[in-house]
Short mmCIF file of C-alpha atoms and ligand atoms in Angstrom, two decimals:
data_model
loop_
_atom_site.label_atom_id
_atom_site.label_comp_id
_atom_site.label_asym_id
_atom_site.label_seq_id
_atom_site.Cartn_x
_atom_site.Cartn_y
_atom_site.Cartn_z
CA UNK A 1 107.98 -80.72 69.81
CA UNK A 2 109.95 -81.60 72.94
CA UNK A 3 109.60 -79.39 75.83
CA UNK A 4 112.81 -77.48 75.75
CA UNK A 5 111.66 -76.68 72.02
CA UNK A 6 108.16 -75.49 72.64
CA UNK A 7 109.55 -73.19 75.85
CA UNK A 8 112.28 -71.91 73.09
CA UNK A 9 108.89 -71.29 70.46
CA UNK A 10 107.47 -69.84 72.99
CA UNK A 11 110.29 -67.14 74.26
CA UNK A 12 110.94 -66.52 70.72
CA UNK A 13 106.94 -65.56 69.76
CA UNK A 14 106.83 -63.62 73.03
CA UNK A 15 110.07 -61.36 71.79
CA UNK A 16 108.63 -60.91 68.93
CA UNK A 17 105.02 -59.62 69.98
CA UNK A 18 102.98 -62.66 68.76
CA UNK A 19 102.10 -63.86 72.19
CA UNK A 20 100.33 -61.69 74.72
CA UNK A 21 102.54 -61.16 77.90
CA UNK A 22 101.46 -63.58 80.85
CA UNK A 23 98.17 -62.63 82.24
CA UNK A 24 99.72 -62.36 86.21
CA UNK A 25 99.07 -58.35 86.21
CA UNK A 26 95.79 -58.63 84.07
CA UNK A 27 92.26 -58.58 85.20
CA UNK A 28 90.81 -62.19 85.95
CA UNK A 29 88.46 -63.52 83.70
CA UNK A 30 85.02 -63.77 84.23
CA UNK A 31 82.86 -66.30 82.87
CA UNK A 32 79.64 -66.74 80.88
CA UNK A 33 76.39 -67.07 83.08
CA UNK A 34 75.89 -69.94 84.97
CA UNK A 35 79.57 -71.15 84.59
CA UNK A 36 80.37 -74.34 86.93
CA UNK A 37 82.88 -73.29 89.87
CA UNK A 38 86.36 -72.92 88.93
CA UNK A 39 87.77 -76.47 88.35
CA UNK A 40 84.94 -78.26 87.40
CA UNK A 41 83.94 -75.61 84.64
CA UNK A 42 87.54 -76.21 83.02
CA UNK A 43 86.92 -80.33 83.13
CA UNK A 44 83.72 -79.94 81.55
CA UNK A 45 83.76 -77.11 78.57
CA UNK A 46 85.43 -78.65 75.75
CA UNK A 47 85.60 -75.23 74.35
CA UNK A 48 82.86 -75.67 71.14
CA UNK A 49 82.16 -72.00 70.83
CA UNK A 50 78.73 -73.25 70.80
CA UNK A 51 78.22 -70.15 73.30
CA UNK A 52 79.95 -67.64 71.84
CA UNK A 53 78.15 -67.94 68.32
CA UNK A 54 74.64 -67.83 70.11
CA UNK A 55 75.25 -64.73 72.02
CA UNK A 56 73.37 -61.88 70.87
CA UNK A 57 75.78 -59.12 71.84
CA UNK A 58 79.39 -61.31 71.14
CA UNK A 59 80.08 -60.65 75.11
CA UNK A 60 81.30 -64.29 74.90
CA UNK A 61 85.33 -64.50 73.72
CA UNK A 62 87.54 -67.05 73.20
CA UNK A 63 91.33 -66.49 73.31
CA UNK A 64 93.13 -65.82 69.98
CA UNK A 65 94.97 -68.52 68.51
CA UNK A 66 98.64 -67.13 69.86
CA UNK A 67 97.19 -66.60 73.76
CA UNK A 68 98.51 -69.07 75.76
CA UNK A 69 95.41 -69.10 78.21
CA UNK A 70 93.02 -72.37 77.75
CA UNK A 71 90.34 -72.10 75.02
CA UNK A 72 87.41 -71.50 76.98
CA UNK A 73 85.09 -68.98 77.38
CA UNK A 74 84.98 -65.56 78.98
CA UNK A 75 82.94 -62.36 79.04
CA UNK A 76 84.67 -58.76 79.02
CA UNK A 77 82.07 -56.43 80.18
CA UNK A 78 83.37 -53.24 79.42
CA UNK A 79 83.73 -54.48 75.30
CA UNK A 80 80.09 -56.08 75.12
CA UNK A 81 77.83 -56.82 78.26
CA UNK A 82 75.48 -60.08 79.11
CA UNK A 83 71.95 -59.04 78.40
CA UNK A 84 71.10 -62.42 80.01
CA UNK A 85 69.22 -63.78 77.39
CA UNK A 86 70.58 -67.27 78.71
CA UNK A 87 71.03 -68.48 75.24
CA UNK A 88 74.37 -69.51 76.11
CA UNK A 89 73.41 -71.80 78.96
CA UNK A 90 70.84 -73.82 76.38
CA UNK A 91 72.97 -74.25 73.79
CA UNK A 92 75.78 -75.79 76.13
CA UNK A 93 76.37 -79.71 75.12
CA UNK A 94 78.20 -80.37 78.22
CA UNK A 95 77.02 -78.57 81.38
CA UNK A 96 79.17 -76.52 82.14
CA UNK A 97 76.84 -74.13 81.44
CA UNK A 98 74.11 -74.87 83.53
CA UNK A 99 70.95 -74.50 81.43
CA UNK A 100 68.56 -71.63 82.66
CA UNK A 101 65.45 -70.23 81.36
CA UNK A 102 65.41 -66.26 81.06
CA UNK A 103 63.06 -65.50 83.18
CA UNK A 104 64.53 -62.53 85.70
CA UNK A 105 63.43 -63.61 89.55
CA UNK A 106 64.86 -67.44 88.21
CA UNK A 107 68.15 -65.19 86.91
CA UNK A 108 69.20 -63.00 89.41
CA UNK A 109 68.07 -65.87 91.82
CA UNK A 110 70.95 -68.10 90.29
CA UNK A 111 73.15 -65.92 88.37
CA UNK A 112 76.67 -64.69 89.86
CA UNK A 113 78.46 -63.79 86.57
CA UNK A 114 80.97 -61.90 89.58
CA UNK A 115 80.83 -59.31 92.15
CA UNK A 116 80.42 -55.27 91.21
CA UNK A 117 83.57 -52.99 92.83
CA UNK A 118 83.08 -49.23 92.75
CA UNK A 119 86.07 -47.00 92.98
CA UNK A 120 84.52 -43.82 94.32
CA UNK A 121 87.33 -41.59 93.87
CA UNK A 122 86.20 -42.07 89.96
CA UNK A 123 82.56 -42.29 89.89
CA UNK A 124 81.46 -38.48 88.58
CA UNK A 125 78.67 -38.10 91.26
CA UNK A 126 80.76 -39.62 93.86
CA UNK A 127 83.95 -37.81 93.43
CA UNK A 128 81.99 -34.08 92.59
CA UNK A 129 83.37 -34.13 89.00
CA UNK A 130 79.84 -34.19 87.31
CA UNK A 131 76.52 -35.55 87.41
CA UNK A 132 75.43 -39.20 86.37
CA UNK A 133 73.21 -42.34 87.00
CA UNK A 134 73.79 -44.78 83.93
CA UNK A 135 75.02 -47.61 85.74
CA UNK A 136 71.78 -47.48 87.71
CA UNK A 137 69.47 -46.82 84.28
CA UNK A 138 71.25 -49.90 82.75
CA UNK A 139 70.72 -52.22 85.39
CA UNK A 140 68.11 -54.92 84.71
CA UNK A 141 67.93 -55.04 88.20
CA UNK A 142 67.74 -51.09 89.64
CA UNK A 143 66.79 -50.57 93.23
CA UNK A 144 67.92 -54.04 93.86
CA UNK A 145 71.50 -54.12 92.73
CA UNK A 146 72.49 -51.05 92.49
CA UNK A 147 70.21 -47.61 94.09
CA UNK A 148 70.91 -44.24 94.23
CA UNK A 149 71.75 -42.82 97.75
CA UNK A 150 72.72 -39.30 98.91
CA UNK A 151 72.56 -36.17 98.14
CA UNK A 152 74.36 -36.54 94.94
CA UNK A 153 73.09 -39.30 94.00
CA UNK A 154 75.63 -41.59 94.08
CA UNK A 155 75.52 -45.46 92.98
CA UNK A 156 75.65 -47.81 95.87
CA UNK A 157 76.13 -51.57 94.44
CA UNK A 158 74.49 -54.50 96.79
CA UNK A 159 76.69 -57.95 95.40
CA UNK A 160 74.36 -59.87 96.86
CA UNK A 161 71.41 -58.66 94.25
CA UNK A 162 73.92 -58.62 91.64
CA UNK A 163 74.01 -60.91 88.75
CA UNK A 164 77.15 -59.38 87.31
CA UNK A 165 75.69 -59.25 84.20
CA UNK A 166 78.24 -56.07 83.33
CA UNK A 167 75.88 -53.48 81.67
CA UNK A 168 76.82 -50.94 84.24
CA UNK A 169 80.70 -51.38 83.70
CA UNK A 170 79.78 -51.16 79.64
CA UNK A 171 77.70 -47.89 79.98
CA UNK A 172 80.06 -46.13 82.75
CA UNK A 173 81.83 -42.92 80.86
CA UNK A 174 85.65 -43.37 79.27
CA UNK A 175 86.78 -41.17 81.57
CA UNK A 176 85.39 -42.80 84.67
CA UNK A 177 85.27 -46.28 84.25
CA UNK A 178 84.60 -46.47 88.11
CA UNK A 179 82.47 -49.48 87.86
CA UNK A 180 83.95 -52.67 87.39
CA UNK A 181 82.63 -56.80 87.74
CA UNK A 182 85.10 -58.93 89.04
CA UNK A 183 85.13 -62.95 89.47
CA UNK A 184 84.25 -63.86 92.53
CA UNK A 185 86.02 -66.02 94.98
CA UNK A 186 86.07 -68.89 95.47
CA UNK A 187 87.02 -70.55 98.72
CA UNK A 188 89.60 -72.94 98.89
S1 SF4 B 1 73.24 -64.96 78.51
FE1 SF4 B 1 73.00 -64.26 76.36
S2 SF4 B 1 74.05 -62.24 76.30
FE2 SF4 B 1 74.72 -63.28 78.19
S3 SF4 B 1 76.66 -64.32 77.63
FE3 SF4 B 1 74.97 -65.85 77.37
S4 SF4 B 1 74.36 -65.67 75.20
FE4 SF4 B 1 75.57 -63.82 75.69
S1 SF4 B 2 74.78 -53.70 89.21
FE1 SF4 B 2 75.78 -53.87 87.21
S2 SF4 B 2 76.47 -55.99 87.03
FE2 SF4 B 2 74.98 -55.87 88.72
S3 SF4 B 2 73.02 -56.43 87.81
FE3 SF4 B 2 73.19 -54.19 87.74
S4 SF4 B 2 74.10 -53.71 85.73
FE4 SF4 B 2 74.42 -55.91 86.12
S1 SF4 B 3 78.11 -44.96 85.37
FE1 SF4 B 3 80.15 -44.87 86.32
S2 SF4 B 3 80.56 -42.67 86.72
FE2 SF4 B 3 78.36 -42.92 86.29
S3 SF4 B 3 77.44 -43.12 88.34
FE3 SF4 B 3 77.81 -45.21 87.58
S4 SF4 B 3 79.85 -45.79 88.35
FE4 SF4 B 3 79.64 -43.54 88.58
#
């Protein structure tokens, strides 16, 4: 199919609703644990699903057939969480997964799934609407990541202790959904 032809295909799927609209408003993907930096991780996944079928809790996706984003990996948090059981990185047959054992000083030594961004104005204990601490129960790394400061006990996130492993984004209420891991920058 010549180019004109596959832009036509294209236009046409996207009219009728097989194709997801572009991505530019939509929430950047993160990646599995111990993803290569942007660039090289796209040169060297050759998109296997190798991860995705070892993962314990199906946090790893692939784009459906009609997306027109590459098939490679991501991780939606608020769906289904890393548990960090590092499966993923082991199983990798080309690096870019970088293999790690689960061990949790190695993990949230090395680990920067992406970065944890609170919006206050939703968080129940920050805002006064109600009283809650699950992102902090969740955390596999509480008093470290995230603590509890205040007098009402509000979540205060530290990136730099953060693996951005999601759990807190998965557990925060449906009507909050304050709590949210983003990719991190990259410089450059
Ligand atoms: S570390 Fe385990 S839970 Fe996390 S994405 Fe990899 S396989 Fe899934
Ligand atoms: S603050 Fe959230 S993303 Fe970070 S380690 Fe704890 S649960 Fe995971
Ligand atoms: S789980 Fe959500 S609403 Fe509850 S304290 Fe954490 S960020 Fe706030």
């Amino acid at each position: 199919m010549n180019r004109r032809r596959l832009v036509g295909a294209i236009a046409a799927a996207l009219t009728l609703g097989l194709v997801p609209r572009g991505r530019a408003n939509a929430r950047p993907r993160l990646r599995p644990p111990m993803a290569l930096l942007p660039g090289p991780f796209e040169q060297a996944c050759i998109g296997c699903y190798r991860c995705a079928e070892v993962c314990p809790t199906t946090a790893i996706r692939f784009p459906t057939a009609f997306s027109l984003d590459a098939a490679l990996p991501y991780v939606e948090p608020r769906d289904a969480a890393c548990v960090l059981c590092m499966k993923c990185t082991q199983v990798c047959p080309t690096g870019a997964l970088v293999p790690l054992q689960a061990e949790p000083v190695a993990v949230q030594q090395a680990v920067r799934m992406g970065t944890p961004v609170l919006t206050r104005s939703r968080c129940l204990p920050w805002s006064g609407a109600g009283v809650c601490r699950l992102c902090f129960e969740v955390c596999p790394y509480p008093n470290s990541a995230v603590e509890l400061v205040g007098g009402r006990l509000g979540p205060l996130f530290h990136p730099e202790a953060c693996v951005g492993c999601g759990l807190c984004e998965e557990a925060c209420p449906d009507g909050a959904h304050a709590i949210q891991i983003l990719p991190i920058k990259v410089a450059g």
